[in-house]
GROMACS .gro file of C-alpha atoms in nm:
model
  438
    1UNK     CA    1   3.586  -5.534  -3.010
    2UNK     CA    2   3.260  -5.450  -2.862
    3UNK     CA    3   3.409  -5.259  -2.608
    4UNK     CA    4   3.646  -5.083  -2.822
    5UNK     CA    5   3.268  -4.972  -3.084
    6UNK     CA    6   3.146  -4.888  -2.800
    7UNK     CA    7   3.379  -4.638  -2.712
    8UNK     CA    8   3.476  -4.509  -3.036
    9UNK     CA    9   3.045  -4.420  -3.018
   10UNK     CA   10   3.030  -4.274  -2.723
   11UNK     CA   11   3.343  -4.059  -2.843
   12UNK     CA   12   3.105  -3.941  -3.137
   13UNK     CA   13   2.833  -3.856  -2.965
   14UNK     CA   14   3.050  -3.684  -2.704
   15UNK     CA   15   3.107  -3.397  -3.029
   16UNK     CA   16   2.724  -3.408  -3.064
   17UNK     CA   17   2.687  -3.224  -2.733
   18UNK     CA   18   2.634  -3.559  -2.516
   19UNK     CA   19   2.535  -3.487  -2.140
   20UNK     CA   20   2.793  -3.702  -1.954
   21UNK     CA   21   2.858  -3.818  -1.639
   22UNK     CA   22   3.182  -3.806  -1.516
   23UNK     CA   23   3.315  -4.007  -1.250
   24UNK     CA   24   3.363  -3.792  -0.915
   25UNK     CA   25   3.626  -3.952  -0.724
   26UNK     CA   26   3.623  -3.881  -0.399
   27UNK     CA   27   3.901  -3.896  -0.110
   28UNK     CA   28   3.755  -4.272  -0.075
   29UNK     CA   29   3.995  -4.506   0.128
   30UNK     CA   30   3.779  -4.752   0.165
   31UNK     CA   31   3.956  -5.037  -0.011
   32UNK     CA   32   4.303  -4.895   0.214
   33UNK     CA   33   4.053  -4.894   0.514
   34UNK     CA   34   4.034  -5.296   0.429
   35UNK     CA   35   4.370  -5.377   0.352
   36UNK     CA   36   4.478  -5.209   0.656
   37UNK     CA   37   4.238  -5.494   0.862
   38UNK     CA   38   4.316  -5.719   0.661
   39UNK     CA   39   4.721  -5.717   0.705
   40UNK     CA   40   4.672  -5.725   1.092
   41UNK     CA   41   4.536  -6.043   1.029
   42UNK     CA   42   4.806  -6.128   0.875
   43UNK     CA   43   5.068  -6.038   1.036
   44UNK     CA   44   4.920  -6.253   1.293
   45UNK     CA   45   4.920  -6.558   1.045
   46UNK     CA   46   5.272  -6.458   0.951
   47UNK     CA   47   5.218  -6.489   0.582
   48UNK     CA   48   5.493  -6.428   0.373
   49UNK     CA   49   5.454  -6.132   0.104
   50UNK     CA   50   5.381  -6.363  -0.194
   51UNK     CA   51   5.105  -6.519  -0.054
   52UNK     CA   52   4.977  -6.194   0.080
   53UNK     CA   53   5.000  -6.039  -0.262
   54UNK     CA   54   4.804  -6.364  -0.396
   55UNK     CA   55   4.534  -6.284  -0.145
   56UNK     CA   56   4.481  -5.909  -0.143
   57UNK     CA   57   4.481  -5.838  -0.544
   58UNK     CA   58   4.134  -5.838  -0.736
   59UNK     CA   59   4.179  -6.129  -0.981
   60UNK     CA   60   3.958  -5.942  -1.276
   61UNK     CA   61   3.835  -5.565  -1.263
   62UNK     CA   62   3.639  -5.516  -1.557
   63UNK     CA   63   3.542  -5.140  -1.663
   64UNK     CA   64   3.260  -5.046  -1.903
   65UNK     CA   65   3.089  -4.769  -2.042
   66UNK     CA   66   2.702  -4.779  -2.056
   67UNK     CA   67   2.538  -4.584  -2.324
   68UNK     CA   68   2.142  -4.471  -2.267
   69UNK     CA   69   1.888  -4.279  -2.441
   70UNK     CA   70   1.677  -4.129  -2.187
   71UNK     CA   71   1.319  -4.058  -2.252
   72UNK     CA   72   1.372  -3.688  -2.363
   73UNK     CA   73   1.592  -3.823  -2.670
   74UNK     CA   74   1.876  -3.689  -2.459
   75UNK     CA   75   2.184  -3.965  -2.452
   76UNK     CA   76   2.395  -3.998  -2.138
   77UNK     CA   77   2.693  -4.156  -2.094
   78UNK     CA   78   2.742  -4.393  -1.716
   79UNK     CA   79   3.065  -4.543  -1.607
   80UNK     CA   80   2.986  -4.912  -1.421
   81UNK     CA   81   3.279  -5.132  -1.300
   82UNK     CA   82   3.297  -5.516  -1.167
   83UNK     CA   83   3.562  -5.627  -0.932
   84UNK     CA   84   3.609  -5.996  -0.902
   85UNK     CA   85   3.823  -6.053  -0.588
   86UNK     CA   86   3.866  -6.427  -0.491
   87UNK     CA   87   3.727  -6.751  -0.647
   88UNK     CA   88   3.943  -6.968  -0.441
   89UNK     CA   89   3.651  -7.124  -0.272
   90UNK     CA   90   3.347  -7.087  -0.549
   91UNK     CA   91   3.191  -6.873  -0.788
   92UNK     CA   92   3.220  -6.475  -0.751
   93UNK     CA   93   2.951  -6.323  -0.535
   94UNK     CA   94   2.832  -5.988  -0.413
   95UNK     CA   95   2.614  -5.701  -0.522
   96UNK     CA   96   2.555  -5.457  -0.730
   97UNK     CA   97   2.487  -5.086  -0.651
   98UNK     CA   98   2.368  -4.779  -0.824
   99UNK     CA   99   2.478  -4.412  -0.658
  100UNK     CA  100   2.633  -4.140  -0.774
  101UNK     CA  101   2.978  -4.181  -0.579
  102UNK     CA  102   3.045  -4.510  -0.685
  103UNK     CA  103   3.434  -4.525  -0.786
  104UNK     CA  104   3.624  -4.836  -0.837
  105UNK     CA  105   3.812  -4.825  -0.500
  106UNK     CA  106   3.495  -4.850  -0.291
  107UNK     CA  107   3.429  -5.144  -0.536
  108UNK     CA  108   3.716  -5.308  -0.512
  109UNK     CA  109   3.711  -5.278  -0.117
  110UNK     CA  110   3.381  -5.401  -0.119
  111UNK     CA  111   3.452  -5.698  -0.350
  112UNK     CA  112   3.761  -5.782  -0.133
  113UNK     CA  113   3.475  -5.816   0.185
  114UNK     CA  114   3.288  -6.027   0.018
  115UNK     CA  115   3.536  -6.272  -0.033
  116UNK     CA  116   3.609  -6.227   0.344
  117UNK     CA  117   3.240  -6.247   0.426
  118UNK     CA  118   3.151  -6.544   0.262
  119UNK     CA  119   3.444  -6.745   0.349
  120UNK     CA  120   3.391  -6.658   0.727
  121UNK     CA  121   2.997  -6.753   0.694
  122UNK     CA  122   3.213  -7.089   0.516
  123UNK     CA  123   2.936  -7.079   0.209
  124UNK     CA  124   3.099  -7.206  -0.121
  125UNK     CA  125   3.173  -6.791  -0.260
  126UNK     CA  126   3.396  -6.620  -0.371
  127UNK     CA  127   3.369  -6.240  -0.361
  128UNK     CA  128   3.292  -5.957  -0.639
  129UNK     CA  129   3.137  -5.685  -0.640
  130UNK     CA  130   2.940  -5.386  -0.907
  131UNK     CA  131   2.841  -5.045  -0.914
  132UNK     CA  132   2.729  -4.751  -1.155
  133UNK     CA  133   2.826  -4.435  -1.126
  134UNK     CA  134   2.440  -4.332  -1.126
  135UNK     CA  135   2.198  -4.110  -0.946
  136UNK     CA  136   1.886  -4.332  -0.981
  137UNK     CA  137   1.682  -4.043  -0.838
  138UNK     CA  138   1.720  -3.877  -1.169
  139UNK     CA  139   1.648  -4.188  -1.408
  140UNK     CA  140   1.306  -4.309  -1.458
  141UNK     CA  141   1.187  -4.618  -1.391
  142UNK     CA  142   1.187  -4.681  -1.823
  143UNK     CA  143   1.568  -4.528  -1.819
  144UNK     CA  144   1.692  -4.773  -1.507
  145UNK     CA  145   1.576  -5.059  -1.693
  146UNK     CA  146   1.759  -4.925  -1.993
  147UNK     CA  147   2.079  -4.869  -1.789
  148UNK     CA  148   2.040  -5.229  -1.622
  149UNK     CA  149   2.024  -5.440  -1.965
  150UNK     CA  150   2.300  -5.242  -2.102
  151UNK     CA  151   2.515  -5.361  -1.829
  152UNK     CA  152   2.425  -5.724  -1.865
  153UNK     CA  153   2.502  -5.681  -2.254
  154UNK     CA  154   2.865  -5.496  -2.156
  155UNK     CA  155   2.974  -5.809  -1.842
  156UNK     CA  156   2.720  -6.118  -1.953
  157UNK     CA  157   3.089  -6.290  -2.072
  158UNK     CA  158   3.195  -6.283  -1.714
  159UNK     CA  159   2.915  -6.365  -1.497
  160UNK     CA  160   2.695  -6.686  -1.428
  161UNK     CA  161   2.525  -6.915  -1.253
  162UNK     CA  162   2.855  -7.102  -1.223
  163UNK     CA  163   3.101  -6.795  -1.263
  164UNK     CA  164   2.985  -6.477  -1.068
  165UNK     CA  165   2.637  -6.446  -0.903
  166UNK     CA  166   2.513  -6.007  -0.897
  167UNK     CA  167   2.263  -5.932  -0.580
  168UNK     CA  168   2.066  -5.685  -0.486
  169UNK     CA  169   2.244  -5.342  -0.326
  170UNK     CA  170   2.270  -4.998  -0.224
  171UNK     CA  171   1.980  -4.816  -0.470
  172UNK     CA  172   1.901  -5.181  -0.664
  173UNK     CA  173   1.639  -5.423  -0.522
  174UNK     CA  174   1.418  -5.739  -0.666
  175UNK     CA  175   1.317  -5.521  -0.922
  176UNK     CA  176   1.673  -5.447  -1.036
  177UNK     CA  177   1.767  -5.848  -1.070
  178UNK     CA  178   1.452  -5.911  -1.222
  179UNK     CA  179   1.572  -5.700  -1.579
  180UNK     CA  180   1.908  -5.846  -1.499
  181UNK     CA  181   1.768  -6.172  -1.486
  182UNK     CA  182   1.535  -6.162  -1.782
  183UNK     CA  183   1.837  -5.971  -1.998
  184UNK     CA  184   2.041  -6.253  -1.930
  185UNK     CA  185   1.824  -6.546  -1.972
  186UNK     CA  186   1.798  -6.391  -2.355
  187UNK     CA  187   2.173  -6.447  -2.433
  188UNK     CA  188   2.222  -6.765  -2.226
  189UNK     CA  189   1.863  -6.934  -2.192
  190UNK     CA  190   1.686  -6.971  -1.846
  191UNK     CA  191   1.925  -6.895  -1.601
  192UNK     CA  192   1.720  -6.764  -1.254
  193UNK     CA  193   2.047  -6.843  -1.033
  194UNK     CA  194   2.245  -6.559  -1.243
  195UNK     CA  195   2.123  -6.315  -0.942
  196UNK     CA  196   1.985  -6.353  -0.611
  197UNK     CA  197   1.765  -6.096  -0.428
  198UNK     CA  198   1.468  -6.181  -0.687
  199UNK     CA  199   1.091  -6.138  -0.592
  200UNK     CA  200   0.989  -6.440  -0.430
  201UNK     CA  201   0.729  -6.456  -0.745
  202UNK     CA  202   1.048  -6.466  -0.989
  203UNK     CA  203   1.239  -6.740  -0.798
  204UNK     CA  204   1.363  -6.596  -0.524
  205UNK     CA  205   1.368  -6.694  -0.168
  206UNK     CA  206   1.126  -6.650   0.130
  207UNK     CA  207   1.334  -6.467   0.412
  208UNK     CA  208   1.572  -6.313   0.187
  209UNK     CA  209   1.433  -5.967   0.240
  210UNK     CA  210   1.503  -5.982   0.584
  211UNK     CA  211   1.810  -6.190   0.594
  212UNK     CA  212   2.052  -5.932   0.680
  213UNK     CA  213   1.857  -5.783   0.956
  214UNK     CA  214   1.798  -6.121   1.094
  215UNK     CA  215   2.151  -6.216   1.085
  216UNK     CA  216   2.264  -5.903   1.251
  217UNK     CA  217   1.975  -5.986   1.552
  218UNK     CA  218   2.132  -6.335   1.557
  219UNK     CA  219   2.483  -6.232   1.561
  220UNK     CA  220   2.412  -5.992   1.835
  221UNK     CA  221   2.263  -6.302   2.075
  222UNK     CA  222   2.566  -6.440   2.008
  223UNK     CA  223   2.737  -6.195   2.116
  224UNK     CA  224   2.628  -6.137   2.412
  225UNK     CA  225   2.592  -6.513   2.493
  226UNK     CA  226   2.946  -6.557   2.496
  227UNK     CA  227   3.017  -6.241   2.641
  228UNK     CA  228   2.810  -6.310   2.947
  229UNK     CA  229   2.661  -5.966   2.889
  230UNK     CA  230   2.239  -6.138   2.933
  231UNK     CA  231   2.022  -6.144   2.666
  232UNK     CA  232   1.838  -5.879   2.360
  233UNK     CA  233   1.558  -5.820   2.636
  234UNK     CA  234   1.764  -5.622   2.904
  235UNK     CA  235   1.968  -5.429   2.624
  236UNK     CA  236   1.900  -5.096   2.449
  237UNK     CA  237   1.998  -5.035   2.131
  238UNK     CA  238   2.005  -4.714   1.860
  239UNK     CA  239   2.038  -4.822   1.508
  240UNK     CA  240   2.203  -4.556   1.239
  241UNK     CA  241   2.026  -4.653   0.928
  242UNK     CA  242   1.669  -4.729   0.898
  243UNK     CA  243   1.709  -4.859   0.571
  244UNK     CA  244   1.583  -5.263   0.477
  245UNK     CA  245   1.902  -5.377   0.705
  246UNK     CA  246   1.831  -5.126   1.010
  247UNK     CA  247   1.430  -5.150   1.019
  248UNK     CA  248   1.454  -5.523   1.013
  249UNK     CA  249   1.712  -5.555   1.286
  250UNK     CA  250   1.545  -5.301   1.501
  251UNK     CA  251   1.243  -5.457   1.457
  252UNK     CA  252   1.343  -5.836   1.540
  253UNK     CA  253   1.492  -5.663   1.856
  254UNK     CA  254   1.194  -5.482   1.958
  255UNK     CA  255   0.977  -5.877   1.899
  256UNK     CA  256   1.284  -6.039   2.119
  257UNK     CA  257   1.212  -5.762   2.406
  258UNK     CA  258   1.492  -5.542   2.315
  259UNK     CA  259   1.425  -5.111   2.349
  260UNK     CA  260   1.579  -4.948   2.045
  261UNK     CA  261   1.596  -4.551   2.211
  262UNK     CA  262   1.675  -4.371   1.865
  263UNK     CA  263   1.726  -4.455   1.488
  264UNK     CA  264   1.779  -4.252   1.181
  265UNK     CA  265   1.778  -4.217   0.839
  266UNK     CA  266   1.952  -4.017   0.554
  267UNK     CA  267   1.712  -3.735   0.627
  268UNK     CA  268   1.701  -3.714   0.981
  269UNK     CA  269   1.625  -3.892   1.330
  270UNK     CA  270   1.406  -4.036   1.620
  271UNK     CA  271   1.446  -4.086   1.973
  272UNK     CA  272   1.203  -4.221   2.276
  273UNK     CA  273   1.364  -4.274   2.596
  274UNK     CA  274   1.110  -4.552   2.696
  275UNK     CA  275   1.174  -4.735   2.350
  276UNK     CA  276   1.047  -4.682   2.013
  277UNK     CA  277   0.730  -4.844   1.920
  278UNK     CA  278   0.911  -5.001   1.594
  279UNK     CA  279   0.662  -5.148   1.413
  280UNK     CA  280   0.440  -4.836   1.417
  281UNK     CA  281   0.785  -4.641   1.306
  282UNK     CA  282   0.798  -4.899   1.018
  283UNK     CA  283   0.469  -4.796   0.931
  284UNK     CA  284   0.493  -4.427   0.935
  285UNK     CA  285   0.793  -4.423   0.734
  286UNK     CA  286   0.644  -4.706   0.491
  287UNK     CA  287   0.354  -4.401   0.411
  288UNK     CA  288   0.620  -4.178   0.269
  289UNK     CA  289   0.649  -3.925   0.576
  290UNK     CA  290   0.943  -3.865   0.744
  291UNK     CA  291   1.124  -4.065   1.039
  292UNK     CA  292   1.185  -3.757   1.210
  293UNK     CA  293   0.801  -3.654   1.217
  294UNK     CA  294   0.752  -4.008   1.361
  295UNK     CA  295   0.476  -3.924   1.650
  296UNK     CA  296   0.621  -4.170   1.905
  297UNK     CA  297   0.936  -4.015   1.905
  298UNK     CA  298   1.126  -3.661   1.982
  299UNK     CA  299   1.299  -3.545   1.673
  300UNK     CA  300   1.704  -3.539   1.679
  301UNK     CA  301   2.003  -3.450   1.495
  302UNK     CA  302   2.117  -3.716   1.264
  303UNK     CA  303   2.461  -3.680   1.299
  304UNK     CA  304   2.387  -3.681   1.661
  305UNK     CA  305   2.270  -4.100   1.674
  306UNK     CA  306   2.582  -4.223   1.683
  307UNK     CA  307   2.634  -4.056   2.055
  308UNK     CA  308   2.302  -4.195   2.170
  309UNK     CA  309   2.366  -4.360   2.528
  310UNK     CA  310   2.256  -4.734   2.485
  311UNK     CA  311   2.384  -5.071   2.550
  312UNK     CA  312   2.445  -5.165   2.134
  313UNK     CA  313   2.493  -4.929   1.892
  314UNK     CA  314   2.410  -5.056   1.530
  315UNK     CA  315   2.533  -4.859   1.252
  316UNK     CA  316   2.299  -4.985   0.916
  317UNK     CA  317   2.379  -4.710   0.727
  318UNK     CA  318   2.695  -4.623   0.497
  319UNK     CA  319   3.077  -4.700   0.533
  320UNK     CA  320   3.312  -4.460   0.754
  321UNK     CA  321   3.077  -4.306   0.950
  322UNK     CA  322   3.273  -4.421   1.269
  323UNK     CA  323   3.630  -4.211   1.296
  324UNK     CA  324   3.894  -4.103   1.478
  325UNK     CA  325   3.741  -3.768   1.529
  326UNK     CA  326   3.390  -3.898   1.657
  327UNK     CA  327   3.481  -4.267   1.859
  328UNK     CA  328   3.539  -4.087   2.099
  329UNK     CA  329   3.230  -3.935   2.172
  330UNK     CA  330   3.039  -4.290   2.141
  331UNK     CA  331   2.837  -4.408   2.486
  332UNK     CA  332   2.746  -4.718   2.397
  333UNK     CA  333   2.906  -5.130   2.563
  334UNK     CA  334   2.910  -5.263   2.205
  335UNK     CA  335   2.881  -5.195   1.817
  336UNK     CA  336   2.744  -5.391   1.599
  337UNK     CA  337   2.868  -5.378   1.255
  338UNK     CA  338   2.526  -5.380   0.995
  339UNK     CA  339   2.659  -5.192   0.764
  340UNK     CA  340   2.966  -5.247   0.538
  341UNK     CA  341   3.264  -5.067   0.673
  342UNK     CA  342   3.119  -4.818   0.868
  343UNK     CA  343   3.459  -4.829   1.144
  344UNK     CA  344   3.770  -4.703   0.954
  345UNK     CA  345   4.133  -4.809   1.116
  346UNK     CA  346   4.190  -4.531   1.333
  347UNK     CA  347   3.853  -4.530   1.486
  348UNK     CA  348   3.878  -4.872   1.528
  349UNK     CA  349   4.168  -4.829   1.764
  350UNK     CA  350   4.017  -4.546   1.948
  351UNK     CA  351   3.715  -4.776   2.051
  352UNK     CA  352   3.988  -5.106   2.129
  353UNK     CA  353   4.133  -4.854   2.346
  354UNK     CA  354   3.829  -4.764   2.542
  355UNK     CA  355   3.746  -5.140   2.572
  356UNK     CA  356   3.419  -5.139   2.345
  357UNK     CA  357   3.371  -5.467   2.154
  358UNK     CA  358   3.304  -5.415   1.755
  359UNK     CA  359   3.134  -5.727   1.623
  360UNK     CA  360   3.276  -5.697   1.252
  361UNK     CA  361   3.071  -5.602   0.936
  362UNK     CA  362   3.207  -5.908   0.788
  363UNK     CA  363   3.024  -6.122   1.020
  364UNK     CA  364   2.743  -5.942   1.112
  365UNK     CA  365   2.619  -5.854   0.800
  366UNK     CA  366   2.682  -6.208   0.640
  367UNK     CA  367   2.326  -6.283   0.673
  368UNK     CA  368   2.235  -6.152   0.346
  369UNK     CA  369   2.485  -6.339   0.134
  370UNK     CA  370   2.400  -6.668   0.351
  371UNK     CA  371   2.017  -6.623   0.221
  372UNK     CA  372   2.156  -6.536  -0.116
  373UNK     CA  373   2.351  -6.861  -0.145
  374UNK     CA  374   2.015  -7.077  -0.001
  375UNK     CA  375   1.835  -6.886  -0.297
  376UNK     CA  376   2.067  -6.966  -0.557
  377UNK     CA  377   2.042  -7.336  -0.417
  378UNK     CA  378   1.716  -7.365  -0.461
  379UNK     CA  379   1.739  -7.194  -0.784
  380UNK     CA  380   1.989  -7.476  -0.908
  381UNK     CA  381   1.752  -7.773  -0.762
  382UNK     CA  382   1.401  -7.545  -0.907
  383UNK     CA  383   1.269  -7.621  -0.533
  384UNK     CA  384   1.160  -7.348  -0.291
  385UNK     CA  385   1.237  -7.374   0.057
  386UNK     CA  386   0.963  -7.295   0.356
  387UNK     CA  387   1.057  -6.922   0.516
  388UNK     CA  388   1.110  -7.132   0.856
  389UNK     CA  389   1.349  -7.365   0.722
  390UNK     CA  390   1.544  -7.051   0.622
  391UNK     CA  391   1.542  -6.823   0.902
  392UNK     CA  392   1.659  -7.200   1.054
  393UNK     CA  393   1.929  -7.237   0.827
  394UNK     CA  394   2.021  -6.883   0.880
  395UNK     CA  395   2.053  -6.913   1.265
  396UNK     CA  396   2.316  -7.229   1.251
  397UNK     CA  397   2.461  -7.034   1.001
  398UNK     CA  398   2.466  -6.711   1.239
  399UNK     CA  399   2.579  -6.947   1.557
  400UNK     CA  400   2.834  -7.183   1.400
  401UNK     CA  401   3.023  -6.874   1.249
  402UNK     CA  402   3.037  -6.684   1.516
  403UNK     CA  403   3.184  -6.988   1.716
  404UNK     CA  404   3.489  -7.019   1.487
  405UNK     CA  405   3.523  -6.672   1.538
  406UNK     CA  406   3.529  -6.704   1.938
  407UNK     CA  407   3.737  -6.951   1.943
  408UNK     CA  408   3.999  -6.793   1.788
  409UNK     CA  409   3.958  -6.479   1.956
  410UNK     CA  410   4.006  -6.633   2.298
  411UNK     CA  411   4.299  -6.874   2.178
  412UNK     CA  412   4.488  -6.552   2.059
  413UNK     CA  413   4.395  -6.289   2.263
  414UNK     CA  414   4.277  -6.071   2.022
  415UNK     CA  415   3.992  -5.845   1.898
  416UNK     CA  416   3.665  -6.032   1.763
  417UNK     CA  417   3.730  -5.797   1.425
  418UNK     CA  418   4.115  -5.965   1.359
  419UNK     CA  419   3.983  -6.327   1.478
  420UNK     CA  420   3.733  -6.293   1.187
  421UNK     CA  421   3.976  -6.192   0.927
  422UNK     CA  422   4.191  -6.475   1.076
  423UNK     CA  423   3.955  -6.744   1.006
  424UNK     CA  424   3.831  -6.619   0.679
  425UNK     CA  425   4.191  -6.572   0.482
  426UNK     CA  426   4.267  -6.913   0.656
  427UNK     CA  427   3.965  -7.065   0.461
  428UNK     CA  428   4.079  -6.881   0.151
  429UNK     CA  429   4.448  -6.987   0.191
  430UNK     CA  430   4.316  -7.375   0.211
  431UNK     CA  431   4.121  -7.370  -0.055
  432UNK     CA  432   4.431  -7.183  -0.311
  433UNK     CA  433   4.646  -7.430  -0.161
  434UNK     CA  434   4.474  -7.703  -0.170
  435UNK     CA  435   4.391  -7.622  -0.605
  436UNK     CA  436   4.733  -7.560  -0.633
  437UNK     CA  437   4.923  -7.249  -0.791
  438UNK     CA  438   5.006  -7.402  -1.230
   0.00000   0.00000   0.00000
């Protein structure tokens, strides 16, 4: 009913001369970029089709429109989806992102990773995921707040402490869950574990702002443990992406000895072939001014990072950025997946073939929801944990995934990307199993 007012409104004030936003749908493939990963796994678990179905269909999309008046009395119109993948194994998790290319295939593949993702980290998710078609850059702070309550009033039925858990993402931060939280806790009472990725003043965790960065540092010594390839100190790395996930990784590496030789941003990029001093990089960028101006460095390309000579390549930045027509022309031993889906199918082949080792987003990245899930425990027991007893948490977390992962890897014989799928639709498989099917 609600959904149906709301509609029939929006329709009038569409004949009132309503700005809207339409929903530009790109040539995304994102969520075929997954399911083509995802059925190699499978066909190496020799699933039949049923139970493959079962596995790669969203249990609940939900679609809404979200009405705003913006502060010039102007009303605008924002389409904002929620994918809920897999509950198998727990309540729905996964973020929640505001950018003007959102469409509900990139949410749907992302929501399908996060199932993936938490199951192979073995925390007690499921996986979901949110978006608004929205170019905060254009909203004030007064009309983001506006836009974020409305979509807790247009999904609070279907998420929960208990039933699907938003986090912070692409162009949403602490801020973000803090109106989500305190929108929320109006309809259903106190509820702090209804997001994770809150200030660390509004019950959220110590470490959490660095988990993913961490995780991808930790995931990386594991790596190259097993690999026999030495330690973070005699590698060099460039990281695409100097974003929360990118500056923290790079500068973990640059504490544990490692030389990052170039990283950049959305705007442009920095190179030093003696290493980048990144905490002083962290700094200039944190004043506003521009990586590329960064003193310590020789101004580059962007597009050019990826081809960087180094030892790791780290791409932090945005999905598909790695392709058949550039794999090719990457000089690097190893790449380490920060971001979410930055490899597509064909590039992934291309680097296979030329006998470069991708550690997969789906593990390397799994830092952030394994931070997120020790946030919403503490949340549920109203005890905080000490920032070292999380980073410690994180590490087993880090090491005993990437173990599974190994292991099957070296009993099948294949890449580290497929092992990880392997092990995480097992997991899933067990737990629908094991619930049963009525």
């Amino acid at each position: 009913m609600a959904l149906r007012a709301l509609r029939g409104a929006s329709q009038l004030l569409r004949q009132a001369s309503v700005i809207r936003h339409t929903q530009q749908r790109a040539a995304s493939s994102h969520s075929e970029n997954t399911n083509t990963f995802i059925k190699e796994a499978l066909a190496e678990l020799e699933y039949p089709e049923k139970l493959q179905r079962l596995l790669l269909t969203p249990q609940r999309e939900v679609l809404v429109e979200l009405v705003i008046t913006k502060d010039d009395g102007q009303i605008e119109s924002f389409n904002a989806y929620r994918v809920q993948h897999d509950d198998s194994r727990g309540p729905y998790k996964g973020g929640l992102r505001y950018h003007p290319q959102v469409d509900l295939d990139d949410v749907r593949s992302l929501a399908s990773l996060m199932t993936w993702k938490t199951a192979v980290m073995d925390i007690p998710f499921g996986g979901a995921k949110g978006g608004v078609t929205v170019d905060p850059k254009k909203l004030s702070e007064r009309e983001l707040e506006k836009l974020t309550r409305k979509l807790v009033q247009a999904i609070k039925d279907v998420i929960g402490p208990q039933e699907d858990i938003p986090a912070p993402d692409m162009n949403t931060d602490g801020r973000v869950m803090s109106w989500f939280f305190d929108e929320y806790t109006k309809f259903e009472g106190f509820s702090p574990a209804v997001v994770t990725g809150k200030p660390v003043q509004l019950h959220g965790s110590l470490g959490r702002e660095a988990a993913t960065g961490r995780g991808t540092v930790f995931a990386t010594r594991e790596l190259l443990k097993h690999s026999h390839a030495g330690t973070i100190a005699s590698k060099s790395f460039v990281i695409q992406g100097f974003g929360n996930v990118g500056a923290w990784a790079a500068e973990i590496f640059h504490e544990q000895g490692g030389k990052v030789l170039a990283a950049s941003d959305a705007f442009g990029a920095t190179r030093n072939e003696k290493g980048l001093d990144i905490p002083a990089l962290r700094k200039h960028v944190g004043t506003g001014a521009k990586l590329a101006d960064f003193p310590g460095g020789e101004a580059m390309d962007k597009e050019s990072v990826l081809y960087e000579a180094c030892d790791v390549l780290v791409p932090a930045a945005i999905g598909n950025v790695i392709t058949s027509e550039n794999a090719n022309k990457l000089n690097c031993q190893y790449v380490v997946e920060a971001a979410n889906g930055p490899t597509t199918p064909n590039g992934d082949k291309i680097l296979r073939n030329r006998g470069i080792t991708v550690l997969p987003d789906i593990y390397t990245n799994g830092g952030g929801v394994t931070v997120s899930f020790f946030e919403w425990v503490q949340n549920l027991q109203n005890f905080r944990w000490e920032e070292e007893e999380v980073n410690r948490r994180l590490d087993k977390a880090m090491t005993d995934a990437f173990a599974a992962i190994w292991e099957v890897h070296n009993q099948k014989n294949i890449p580290l990307r497929v092992a990880a799928f392997h092990v995480a639709l097992q997991r899933v498989t067990r737990a629908h199993v094991h619930r049963g099917f009525d």
